[in-house]
């Protein structure tokens, strides 16, 4: 796939300004967004072959793996300073693979899971995402060291091959970060630069909770945009560069869910961390 390079948000030259002086998306820009979302919605769902049997796990095990994935990706992001788009793509690769091979069952005995095996899957996901999204390179030796040498390089390579086989080498996944970048490009420079960092942060935070997986890339991106606008106290009419068809009921609900999750779960954690460091 072609590597996508993400830069700072710049004002779009073809924006139309309404009588109120606020920017509105042109027909061409709405068509661009429609095409992007079509790509997000039509990613083929692969069927497992005989070489990849379905594994039964409990909901508690899946939740544990999900949290472990996010923790590893967050620590890697701090260490290697890669983009939100890379973070989201790596998370999406992991999610799609795990949901293809894992079947959540109730009232059945399930086998213990090998966390090292799933750590290798996380490492392979970020390794692939890095090659697609970033201009720098991530060495396998670094990933091995990051995992405290509990996972061999050969295991990470095998996990990468499994991911590519599972997804039939289709890793050009359109994530909410890609959609949000496109939306921010429709805004004027001031508004775009005001909300873009908060949108990126809230999208990364959304990866910490499984409930946000239920939202489409479009609804998650729009919800994050609306949440960022609220946090920056930007009047809703100044967010009218978001196409009307994207302001769905689900997008508005996503904004409310982000607000609740960040206020109740994330903010207390960050406040506690600041106090301990101070």
Phi, psi and omega in degrees: 000154179286133180290134179263124180257126184252130181240184178294156181285129177239150179296139179279134186286341186261015181292147174256135180258130179282181180296334180276001178084001181269149183281145177227146182291140176282169178299320180298319180292323176295324177294321177299316180293319178300318179294319179297316181291328176297321177295325180290326185274343186252015175298124185296141176266118187278152177256134181292142175269180182296335182283356182230080182293152178287136180251130179271130178222165177271165177297324179297320178294318179296318178298318179298316178295320181299312180296319180297320178301311182298317180299316180294315180296320180296318179293321177296321180295321177297318183287322187249355173053044177274170189284162174300325179297320177295317178303312183292323179293316178299317179297319180294321178298314179298313182301313184295320180293313182297320181286347175275330185254349183251137176235117180282126182235153177245150175059032176226149176286133179239153181280153174299152181257148179270105184295326179299323179297318181284333172296322178295325178293321176296314180300318179293324179297315180288329178296317178292312182300322179298317182291332180277319193257330190258159177267342176267180185234143178252123183275143178297327178299323179293319178295320178299316179294321180299325179273018177058034177059023177277344181237129180284154178301321180299327178290320178295318179298318179295321178295321177298316179297322179296317180299312182297322179291317181299316182270008180053039178063014176265091182248013178276063184277128175276115181259173178299330178294321178295317180295318180295321178300317180294317179298316181296331179290343178279343184276165172288166187301317184297308181294316180302315181289335177291317189262338188301315179299322180290323177298313179301314181297315182292328177292321176295319178297325181299335179289350181276352184228127184298334185299333182283348175293338182287342181274145175289165178301321181294314182292322179293317179296314180295319177300319178294323178295316180295321178296316179297320178298318177297316183295326180270005179058041177268124180305145183301328182291343176276354176260020184282008169283350174280119182306142183302322184293347179268350179274065183279167176300321180295322180296318179295320178294323178298319177301316180294320179294320177298314179302311182296316183294316181292318182290319186272328187251311188279314183301314178300324179295314180294321178297318178296322179293319178297320180295319180292327179281335182277000000 
